[in-house]
Amino acid sequence: MSIPHSEYAFDKDLTVKLRDLSRPAAKGLAKWHVSQLMLLLLLISGLGWMLTGLPNRFLQPDVMHITVVLGSLGLWRFGWWFTHAVRAEIYRKLVWPGKREAASQLWANGWRPGRLHIQMTTYFEEPAITKRVIGSILGQIRAEQIPTTLYIGTGSSYDEMIIRSFVETHAADIPDDLAELVFIRQNQPGKRMAIGLILRAINRAGVDPNDLVIFMDGDALYGNDVLEKTLSMFGADPELQALTTDEEVICYGPAWIQSWLNMRFAQRRLAMQSHALSNKVLTLTGRMSVFRAEHMLSEKFIRTIEADHLDHWLWGRFRFLSGDDKSTWYHMLTRDAKMTYVPDATVYTIEVIKENGLGRMVQNFRRWSGNMLRNGSRAIALGPRKVNPFIWWCLVDQRIAMWTMLVSPVMAILASLIDPVYIWSCLIWIVASRVLLCLFLFRYSRSIDLSWPFILYLNQIINAAVKVFMIFHLSKQKWSNRGNQSAGAGKGFASQVQNGMAKFQLVTTVSGFVLVLAIYVGIVSAPF
């Protein structure tokens, strides 16, 4: 969808979209329109006929060894997906209802945190979005009557003037002792420094270790009762140290990007509930996470956000540009902290995409994958006992999967040199398998989108390729959302040598990867 041309049009469009998203989601067959069911049945029938009615190239003797590898990888990946699906259902149906009931009962009996501190950063955000975000916060402070200090980290007076004007107009009925607004103008660039300045301000103002602190972005709108549903979890579980919430996305940009993001958030719901069964998550999402305030008193916690870095044999010591949510998550792992996911507290993310859709997709993958790779290696080094065996293996699997995901398309292409029809059989299987996977994902979506099976495979291939590139270029970072920041793009002689070595590693590794597969397929003779 195109971006509305005026603030009024933007606000009006947001109102319609938020109204639709706040309605209860349909369940089961109620999600499906008759036309979608007919199209699905037609697709399944067509795939079934092609798999059974056309000559099956998978079992041809000259390519049977390829089928064995592809089938084994498929069983492994499907088994892992099925494991997550089962764990997610256990969490959703058996574990979560009891947690919610205990937290809701405690809240109904009057429990509230002593004080709430909200840490939010914003940078030249769309005025309509900023006003909606602040309005959603004020509305819940007014409803829940929780003493709150809202700290907003800004880079200029632009966002401050919009927020101050909105608060003066719409929060006149909120007493000063109930809600306080504090602006923190950063004196160094980057979101991480803004967060660090806010946390230091929280410490100077005085904070009780039992207070709660929300980390959120300037484009994240609270859904209904988010404060009640998240804060009550800490009262009901004294051991809980941090949590993150469900997310929905509103995208102003290409329609297929909206479909892709919807699919990504459905994947996130499934995975988060699976992870939460182990009392851990794989990220404390920056859009909206809640922490016990005792961690804000730790200089190590603050410095982890401000100056998180890696020491790399090729790139030396380099700071992380984005990924503050991964840094806070890693710190919590080192503290053996209990973390969870709240599936019924929804935050609405607003994405405004002005550039090329595919380019933005790749850029997001570079940022997400880079953050995952930079933090995943050191989290793995903590060991399964420290991290939790299942979560630890999830981290290991992320690094293995980026290669195994590329085995199938490469081997299919190589096999087509032996039997040209083989790749056609592989394409049929790819579509059939992704349709099956999406039937699982549709359980975690608000609506049905039959483009998902095709977007899912595109997502998997591009993501795997980006991860392979990033594993050799960990210092390269780019973030268009906050002033088009970038890192790791030096032009000196040392940088040229580093980049040359990284490219050499990438080319030789990928070439070796393809060569090994070509030898196994049989189109290249082994050199020994």
Coordinates of C-alpha atoms in Angstrom, one line a residue:
M1 CA 0.0 0.0 0.0
S2 CA 1.3 3.5 -0.8
I3 CA 2.0 6.0 2.0
P4 CA -0.8 8.5 2.6
H5 CA 0.2 12.0 1.5
S6 CA -0.9 13.9 4.6
E7 CA -0.9 13.4 8.3
Y8 CA -4.7 13.4 8.4
A9 CA -4.9 10.7 5.7
F10 CA -2.2 8.7 7.5
D11 CA -4.0 8.9 10.8
K12 CA -7.4 8.1 9.2
D13 CA -5.9 5.0 7.5
L14 CA -4.2 3.9 10.7
T15 CA -7.6 4.1 12.5
V16 CA -9.2 1.7 10.0
K17 CA -6.3 -0.7 10.0
L18 CA -6.0 -0.8 13.8
R19 CA -9.8 -1.2 14.2
D20 CA -9.6 -4.3 11.9
L21 CA -6.6 -5.8 13.7
S22 CA -8.0 -5.3 17.1
R23 CA -11.0 -7.4 16.4
P24 CA -10.9 -11.0 17.6
A25 CA -9.2 -13.2 14.9
A26 CA -11.2 -15.9 13.3
K27 CA -10.3 -19.5 14.1
G28 CA -10.1 -22.7 12.2
L29 CA -12.2 -23.0 9.1
A30 CA -13.8 -19.6 9.9
K31 CA -10.6 -18.0 8.5
W32 CA -11.1 -19.5 5.1
H33 CA -13.2 -17.9 2.4
V34 CA -15.0 -20.3 0.0
S35 CA -12.8 -19.1 -2.9
Q36 CA -9.6 -19.8 -0.9
L37 CA -10.8 -23.3 0.0
M38 CA -11.6 -24.0 -3.6
L39 CA -8.2 -22.7 -4.7
L40 CA -6.4 -24.8 -2.0
L41 CA -8.3 -27.9 -3.1
L42 CA -7.4 -27.2 -6.7
L43 CA -3.7 -26.7 -5.8
I44 CA -3.6 -29.9 -3.7
S45 CA -5.3 -31.9 -6.4
G46 CA -2.9 -30.6 -9.0
L47 CA 0.1 -31.3 -6.9
G48 CA -1.3 -34.8 -6.0
W49 CA -1.8 -35.6 -9.7
M50 CA 1.7 -34.4 -10.6
L51 CA 3.3 -36.4 -7.8
T52 CA 1.5 -39.6 -8.7
G53 CA 0.5 -39.2 -12.3
L54 CA 3.8 -38.0 -13.8
P55 CA 6.9 -40.1 -14.1
N56 CA 8.7 -40.1 -10.7
R57 CA 12.3 -39.1 -11.2
F58 CA 13.2 -39.4 -7.6
L59 CA 13.5 -43.2 -7.8
Q60 CA 15.6 -43.4 -11.0
P61 CA 18.7 -45.4 -10.3
D62 CA 21.1 -42.8 -11.6
V63 CA 19.8 -40.1 -9.2
M64 CA 18.7 -42.3 -6.3
H65 CA 21.7 -41.2 -4.2
I66 CA 20.6 -37.6 -4.6
T67 CA 17.1 -38.4 -3.5
V68 CA 18.4 -40.1 -0.4
V69 CA 20.3 -36.9 0.7
L70 CA 17.4 -34.6 -0.2
G71 CA 14.9 -36.8 1.5
S72 CA 17.0 -37.1 4.6
L73 CA 17.5 -33.4 4.9
G74 CA 13.7 -32.9 4.2
L75 CA 12.8 -35.3 7.0
W76 CA 15.2 -33.6 9.4
R77 CA 13.9 -30.1 8.6
F78 CA 10.3 -31.2 8.7
G79 CA 10.9 -33.1 11.9
W80 CA 12.3 -29.9 13.5
W81 CA 9.4 -27.9 12.3
F82 CA 7.0 -30.4 13.6
T83 CA 8.8 -30.4 17.0
H84 CA 8.3 -26.6 17.2
A85 CA 4.7 -27.0 16.2
V86 CA 4.0 -29.6 18.9
R87 CA 5.8 -27.6 21.6
A88 CA 3.9 -24.4 20.6
E89 CA 0.6 -26.2 20.9
I90 CA 1.6 -27.6 24.3
Y91 CA 2.5 -24.1 25.5
R92 CA -0.6 -22.5 24.0
K93 CA -3.1 -25.1 25.2
L94 CA -1.6 -26.5 28.4
V95 CA 0.9 -24.1 29.9
W96 CA -0.2 -20.6 29.0
P97 CA -3.9 -20.7 30.2
G98 CA -2.7 -21.4 33.8
K99 CA -0.1 -18.6 33.6
R100 CA -2.7 -16.2 32.3
E101 CA -5.3 -17.2 34.9
A102 CA -2.8 -16.7 37.8
A103 CA -1.6 -13.3 36.5
S104 CA -5.2 -12.0 35.8
Q105 CA -6.4 -13.1 39.3
L106 CA -3.5 -11.2 40.9
W107 CA -4.2 -8.1 38.9
A108 CA -7.9 -8.3 39.7
N109 CA -6.9 -8.4 43.4
G110 CA -5.1 -5.1 43.0
W111 CA -1.5 -6.0 42.5
R112 CA 0.5 -3.3 40.7
P113 CA 4.2 -2.6 40.2
G114 CA 5.5 0.2 42.4
R115 CA 6.5 2.2 39.4
L116 CA 6.8 1.7 35.7
H117 CA 9.6 3.2 33.6
I118 CA 9.1 3.2 29.8
Q119 CA 12.2 3.6 27.7
M120 CA 11.4 4.6 24.1
T121 CA 13.6 5.9 21.3
T122 CA 12.3 7.7 18.2
Y123 CA 14.1 9.3 15.2
F124 CA 12.2 11.5 12.7
E125 CA 9.2 9.2 12.8
E126 CA 6.0 10.0 10.9
P127 CA 4.0 12.4 13.1
A128 CA 0.8 10.3 12.7
I129 CA 2.7 7.3 14.0
T130 CA 4.3 9.1 16.9
K131 CA 1.0 10.5 18.1
R132 CA -0.7 7.1 17.9
V133 CA 2.1 5.5 19.9
I134 CA 2.1 8.2 22.6
G135 CA -1.7 8.1 22.7
S136 CA -1.7 4.3 23.2
I137 CA 0.7 4.7 26.1
L138 CA -1.2 7.5 27.8
G139 CA -4.5 5.6 27.4
Q140 CA -3.3 2.6 29.3
I141 CA -1.6 4.7 32.0
R142 CA -4.9 6.5 32.5
A143 CA -6.8 3.2 32.6
E144 CA -4.5 1.3 34.9
Q145 CA -3.4 4.1 37.2
I146 CA 0.2 2.9 37.4
P147 CA 2.7 5.7 38.3
T148 CA 4.8 5.9 35.2
T149 CA 7.8 7.8 33.9
L150 CA 8.1 7.9 30.1
Y151 CA 11.7 8.5 29.0
I152 CA 12.0 9.3 25.3
G153 CA 15.3 9.3 23.6
T154 CA 15.5 11.7 20.6
G155 CA 18.0 13.0 18.2
S156 CA 16.5 16.4 17.5
S157 CA 13.7 18.8 18.6
Y158 CA 11.6 17.5 15.7
D159 CA 10.1 14.5 17.6
E160 CA 10.1 16.3 20.9
M161 CA 7.9 19.1 19.6
I162 CA 5.4 16.7 18.2
I163 CA 5.2 14.6 21.4
R164 CA 5.1 17.6 23.8
S165 CA 2.3 19.2 21.8
F166 CA 0.3 16.0 21.8
V167 CA 0.8 15.4 25.5
E168 CA -0.2 19.0 26.5
T169 CA -3.4 18.5 24.4
H170 CA -4.4 15.0 25.3
A171 CA -3.0 14.3 28.7
A172 CA -4.2 17.4 30.7
D173 CA -6.4 15.1 32.8
I174 CA -3.5 12.9 33.9
P175 CA -2.0 14.1 37.3
D176 CA 1.8 14.9 37.3
D177 CA 2.4 12.3 40.0
L178 CA 0.8 9.6 37.8
A179 CA 2.7 10.2 34.6
E180 CA 5.9 12.1 34.0
L181 CA 7.5 12.8 30.6
V182 CA 11.3 13.1 30.3
F183 CA 13.2 13.8 27.0
I184 CA 16.7 12.6 26.7
R185 CA 18.5 14.3 23.8
Q186 CA 21.4 12.0 22.7
N187 CA 24.8 13.6 22.3
Q188 CA 26.2 10.7 20.4
P189 CA 24.8 9.0 17.3
G190 CA 23.0 5.6 17.3
K191 CA 20.0 4.0 19.0
R192 CA 22.3 2.1 21.5
M193 CA 23.7 5.3 22.9
A194 CA 20.2 6.8 23.2
I195 CA 19.1 3.7 25.2
G196 CA 22.2 4.0 27.4
L197 CA 21.6 7.6 28.2
I198 CA 18.0 6.8 29.1
L199 CA 19.0 4.0 31.5
R200 CA 21.5 6.3 33.2
A201 CA 18.8 8.9 33.6
I202 CA 16.6 6.2 35.2
N203 CA 19.4 5.4 37.6
R204 CA 19.9 9.0 38.5
A205 CA 16.2 9.5 39.2
G206 CA 16.1 6.5 41.5
V207 CA 14.7 3.2 40.8
D208 CA 13.5 0.4 43.0
P209 CA 14.8 -3.1 41.9
N210 CA 11.2 -4.3 41.9
D211 CA 10.0 -1.6 39.5
L212 CA 9.4 -2.7 35.9
V213 CA 11.0 -1.2 32.8
I214 CA 9.6 -1.4 29.2
F215 CA 11.9 -1.2 26.2
M216 CA 10.0 -0.1 23.1
D217 CA 10.5 1.5 19.7
G218 CA 8.9 4.7 18.5
D219 CA 6.7 2.9 15.9
A220 CA 5.2 0.3 18.3
L221 CA 1.5 0.8 19.3
Y222 CA 0.1 -0.9 22.4
G223 CA -2.9 -3.2 21.8
N224 CA -5.7 -3.6 24.3
D225 CA -4.6 -4.2 27.9
V226 CA -0.9 -4.6 27.1
L227 CA 0.2 -3.2 30.4
E228 CA -2.2 -5.4 32.4
K229 CA -1.3 -8.6 30.4
T230 CA 2.5 -8.1 30.6
L231 CA 3.1 -6.4 34.0
S232 CA 0.9 -8.9 35.8
M233 CA 3.2 -11.7 34.7
F234 CA 6.0 -10.4 37.0
G235 CA 3.7 -10.3 40.0
A236 CA 2.5 -13.8 39.4
D237 CA 6.0 -15.2 38.9
P238 CA 8.7 -13.8 41.1
E239 CA 11.4 -15.6 39.2
L240 CA 10.5 -14.0 35.8
Q241 CA 13.1 -11.5 34.7
A242 CA 12.0 -10.5 31.2
L243 CA 9.4 -11.0 28.6
T244 CA 8.4 -10.1 25.1
T245 CA 5.0 -9.9 23.4
D246 CA 3.0 -10.8 20.3
E247 CA 3.3 -8.5 17.3
E248 CA 1.1 -7.6 14.3
V249 CA 2.4 -5.5 11.4
I250 CA 0.9 -2.7 9.3
C251 CA 3.0 -2.1 6.2
Y252 CA 3.0 0.9 4.0
G253 CA 4.8 -0.4 0.9
P254 CA 4.5 -3.2 -1.7
A255 CA 1.6 -5.5 -1.0
W256 CA 3.9 -8.6 -1.2
I257 CA 6.0 -7.1 1.6
Q258 CA 2.9 -7.0 3.8
S259 CA 2.3 -10.7 3.0
W260 CA 5.9 -11.5 3.7
L261 CA 5.9 -9.7 7.1
N262 CA 2.5 -11.3 8.0
M263 CA 4.1 -14.7 7.3
R264 CA 7.2 -13.8 9.3
F265 CA 5.1 -12.8 12.3
A266 CA 3.2 -16.0 12.1
Q267 CA 6.5 -17.9 12.1
R268 CA 7.5 -15.8 15.1
R269 CA 4.4 -16.8 17.1
L270 CA 4.9 -20.4 16.5
A271 CA 8.6 -20.3 17.3
M272 CA 8.2 -18.0 20.4
Q273 CA 5.7 -20.3 22.0
S274 CA 7.9 -23.3 21.4
H275 CA 10.9 -21.5 22.9
A276 CA 8.8 -20.2 25.9
L277 CA 8.1 -23.8 26.9
S278 CA 11.8 -23.8 28.0
N279 CA 11.4 -20.6 30.0
K280 CA 13.7 -18.8 27.5
V281 CA 13.2 -17.0 24.2
L282 CA 15.6 -16.3 21.3
T283 CA 15.3 -12.6 21.4
L284 CA 13.8 -9.9 23.6
T285 CA 12.3 -8.0 20.8
G286 CA 13.1 -4.3 20.7
R287 CA 9.6 -3.4 19.6
M288 CA 8.3 -4.3 23.1
S289 CA 10.0 -6.1 26.0
V290 CA 9.6 -5.8 29.7
F291 CA 12.4 -6.2 32.4
R292 CA 12.7 -6.1 36.1
A293 CA 14.3 -2.8 37.0
E294 CA 17.1 -4.5 39.0
H295 CA 18.9 -5.1 35.7
M296 CA 18.9 -1.4 35.0
L297 CA 21.1 -0.9 38.1
S298 CA 23.9 -3.0 36.5
E299 CA 26.6 -1.0 34.8
K300 CA 27.5 -4.2 32.8
F301 CA 23.9 -4.3 31.4
I302 CA 24.1 -0.7 30.4
R303 CA 27.5 -1.0 28.8
T304 CA 26.4 -4.2 27.0
I305 CA 23.8 -2.0 25.2
E306 CA 26.0 1.0 24.7
A307 CA 29.2 -0.6 23.5
D308 CA 28.5 -4.3 22.7
H309 CA 31.2 -5.6 20.5
L310 CA 33.0 -8.7 19.2
D311 CA 36.7 -9.4 18.9
H312 CA 37.2 -11.1 15.6
W313 CA 40.4 -12.5 14.2
L314 CA 39.9 -10.7 10.8
W315 CA 37.8 -7.6 11.7
G316 CA 39.4 -6.9 15.0
R317 CA 37.2 -5.3 17.7
F318 CA 34.0 -3.8 16.2
R319 CA 30.9 -2.4 17.8
F320 CA 27.4 -3.6 17.1
L321 CA 25.3 -1.0 15.3
S322 CA 21.8 -2.5 15.7
G323 CA 20.6 -5.5 17.6
D324 CA 20.2 -3.9 21.1
D325 CA 17.5 -6.5 21.7
K326 CA 20.0 -9.3 21.1
S327 CA 22.4 -7.7 23.4
T328 CA 19.9 -7.5 26.3
W329 CA 18.9 -11.1 25.6
Y330 CA 22.5 -12.3 25.7
H331 CA 23.0 -10.5 29.0
M332 CA 20.0 -12.2 30.5
L333 CA 21.3 -15.5 29.3
T334 CA 24.5 -14.9 31.2
R335 CA 22.4 -14.3 34.3
D336 CA 20.4 -17.5 34.0
A337 CA 17.3 -15.3 33.7
K338 CA 13.9 -16.7 33.2
M339 CA 12.2 -15.2 30.2
T340 CA 8.9 -15.8 28.5
Y341 CA 6.5 -14.8 25.7
V342 CA 3.1 -13.4 26.2
P343 CA 0.9 -14.5 23.2
D344 CA -2.2 -12.5 24.1
A345 CA -0.5 -9.1 24.5
T346 CA -0.2 -7.5 21.1
V347 CA 1.9 -4.6 19.9
Y348 CA 1.3 -3.2 16.4
T349 CA 4.4 -2.5 14.4
I350 CA 4.2 0.1 11.6
E351 CA 6.6 -0.3 8.7
V352 CA 7.0 2.5 6.2
I353 CA 8.9 1.2 3.2
K354 CA 9.9 4.0 0.7
E355 CA 12.6 2.1 -1.1
N356 CA 12.6 -1.0 -3.3
G357 CA 10.7 -3.8 -1.6
L358 CA 13.2 -6.6 -2.5
G359 CA 16.1 -4.4 -1.5
R360 CA 14.5 -3.7 1.9
M361 CA 13.9 -7.4 2.4
V362 CA 17.5 -8.2 1.8
Q363 CA 18.6 -5.3 4.0
N364 CA 16.4 -6.5 6.8
F365 CA 17.8 -10.0 6.4
R366 CA 21.3 -8.6 6.6
R367 CA 20.5 -6.8 9.8
W368 CA 18.5 -9.6 11.4
S369 CA 21.0 -12.4 10.3
G370 CA 24.0 -10.3 11.3
N371 CA 22.6 -9.7 14.7
M372 CA 21.8 -13.4 15.1
L373 CA 25.2 -14.6 13.9
R374 CA 27.1 -12.1 16.0
N375 CA 25.3 -13.0 19.2
G376 CA 24.6 -16.7 18.4
S377 CA 28.2 -17.8 18.5
R378 CA 28.8 -16.4 22.0
A379 CA 25.5 -17.7 23.2
I380 CA 26.4 -21.2 22.0
A381 CA 29.7 -20.8 23.8
L382 CA 27.8 -20.5 27.1
G383 CA 26.9 -24.1 26.7
P384 CA 23.6 -26.1 26.9
R385 CA 23.5 -26.1 30.7
K386 CA 23.7 -22.3 30.9
V387 CA 21.4 -21.5 28.0
N388 CA 19.0 -24.5 28.3
P389 CA 19.5 -27.6 26.1
F390 CA 16.6 -27.0 23.7
I391 CA 17.4 -23.3 23.2
W392 CA 21.1 -24.1 22.8
W393 CA 20.3 -26.5 20.1
C394 CA 18.0 -24.0 18.4
L395 CA 21.0 -21.7 18.2
V396 CA 23.2 -24.4 16.8
D397 CA 20.5 -25.3 14.3
Q398 CA 20.3 -21.8 13.0
R399 CA 23.9 -22.0 11.9
I400 CA 23.5 -25.4 10.4
A401 CA 20.3 -24.6 8.6
M402 CA 21.8 -21.8 6.5
W403 CA 23.9 -24.4 4.7
T404 CA 21.4 -27.3 4.6
M405 CA 18.8 -24.9 3.1
L406 CA 21.1 -24.3 0.2
V407 CA 21.9 -28.0 -0.4
S408 CA 18.5 -28.8 -1.9
P409 CA 18.4 -26.1 -4.7
V410 CA 22.1 -26.7 -5.6
M411 CA 21.8 -30.4 -5.7
A412 CA 18.5 -30.2 -7.7
I413 CA 20.2 -27.9 -10.3
L414 CA 23.2 -30.2 -10.5
A415 CA 21.0 -33.3 -10.8
S416 CA 19.2 -31.7 -13.7
L417 CA 22.5 -32.0 -15.6
I418 CA 22.1 -35.8 -15.3
D419 CA 18.3 -36.0 -15.7
P420 CA 16.8 -32.7 -16.9
V421 CA 13.3 -33.7 -15.6
Y422 CA 14.6 -34.1 -12.1
I423 CA 14.5 -30.4 -11.2
W424 CA 10.8 -30.4 -12.3
S425 CA 10.1 -33.1 -9.7
C426 CA 12.0 -31.1 -7.1
L427 CA 9.9 -28.0 -7.9
I428 CA 6.7 -30.0 -7.4
W429 CA 8.0 -31.2 -4.1
I430 CA 9.0 -27.7 -3.0
V431 CA 5.5 -26.4 -3.6
A432 CA 3.8 -29.4 -2.0
S433 CA 6.0 -29.2 1.1
R434 CA 5.6 -25.5 1.6
V435 CA 1.8 -25.8 1.2
L436 CA 1.9 -28.3 4.1
L437 CA 4.2 -26.0 6.2
C438 CA 1.9 -23.1 5.6
L439 CA -1.1 -25.1 6.8
F440 CA 0.7 -25.1 10.2
L441 CA 1.4 -21.4 9.9
F442 CA -2.2 -20.5 9.1
R443 CA -3.0 -21.5 12.7
Y444 CA -0.9 -18.5 13.8
S445 CA -2.2 -16.0 11.3
R446 CA -5.2 -13.7 11.3
S447 CA -6.1 -14.5 7.8
I448 CA -5.3 -16.9 4.9
D449 CA -2.9 -15.9 2.2
L450 CA -2.2 -18.6 -0.4
S451 CA 0.9 -16.7 -1.7
W452 CA 2.7 -17.8 1.5
P453 CA 4.0 -21.2 0.2
F454 CA 5.9 -19.3 -2.6
I455 CA 7.0 -16.4 -0.3
L456 CA 8.1 -18.9 2.3
Y457 CA 10.5 -20.6 -0.1
L458 CA 11.8 -17.3 -1.3
N459 CA 12.2 -16.2 2.3
Q460 CA 14.2 -19.3 3.1
I461 CA 16.5 -19.2 0.1
I462 CA 17.3 -15.5 0.4
N463 CA 17.7 -15.7 4.2
A464 CA 20.2 -18.6 3.9
A465 CA 22.2 -16.9 1.2
V466 CA 22.4 -13.7 3.2
K467 CA 23.5 -15.6 6.3
V468 CA 26.3 -17.3 4.3
F469 CA 27.4 -13.9 3.1
M470 CA 27.2 -12.3 6.6
I471 CA 29.1 -15.1 8.4
F472 CA 32.2 -13.8 6.5
H473 CA 31.3 -10.1 6.9
L474 CA 30.2 -9.8 10.5
S475 CA 31.5 -6.2 10.9
K476 CA 29.4 -4.9 7.9
Q477 CA 26.2 -3.3 9.2
K478 CA 23.6 -1.1 7.7
W479 CA 20.4 0.4 9.3
S480 CA 18.2 2.7 7.2
N481 CA 15.7 3.2 10.0
R482 CA 17.8 5.6 12.1
G483 CA 19.6 8.0 9.8
N484 CA 20.9 5.4 7.3
Q485 CA 23.6 4.3 9.6
S486 CA 26.4 2.0 8.4
A487 CA 29.5 0.3 9.8
G488 CA 32.3 -1.8 8.6
A489 CA 32.8 0.1 5.3
G490 CA 36.2 1.5 5.8
K491 CA 38.3 2.6 2.7
G492 CA 41.8 2.4 4.0
F493 CA 44.4 -0.2 3.1
A494 CA 43.7 -2.3 6.1
S495 CA 40.0 -2.4 5.3
Q496 CA 40.8 -3.3 1.7
V497 CA 42.9 -6.3 3.0
Q498 CA 40.1 -7.3 5.4
N499 CA 37.4 -7.1 2.7
G500 CA 39.6 -9.0 0.2
M501 CA 40.3 -11.8 2.7
A502 CA 36.5 -12.0 3.5
K503 CA 35.6 -12.3 -0.1
F504 CA 38.3 -14.9 -0.6
Q505 CA 36.9 -16.9 2.2
L506 CA 33.3 -16.5 0.9
V507 CA 34.2 -17.5 -2.7
T508 CA 36.4 -20.5 -1.7
T509 CA 33.9 -21.8 0.9
V510 CA 30.9 -21.5 -1.5
S511 CA 33.0 -23.0 -4.3
G512 CA 34.0 -25.9 -2.1
F513 CA 30.4 -26.4 -1.0
V514 CA 29.3 -26.6 -4.6
L515 CA 32.2 -28.8 -5.6
V516 CA 31.6 -31.3 -2.9
L517 CA 27.9 -31.5 -3.9
A518 CA 29.0 -31.9 -7.6
I519 CA 31.3 -34.7 -6.7
Y520 CA 28.6 -36.4 -4.7
V521 CA 26.0 -36.0 -7.6
G522 CA 28.5 -37.5 -10.0
I523 CA 29.0 -34.7 -12.5
V524 CA 32.6 -34.0 -11.3
S525 CA 35.2 -36.7 -10.6
A526 CA 36.8 -36.7 -7.2
P527 CA 40.5 -35.5 -7.4
F528 CA 41.7 -38.5 -5.3

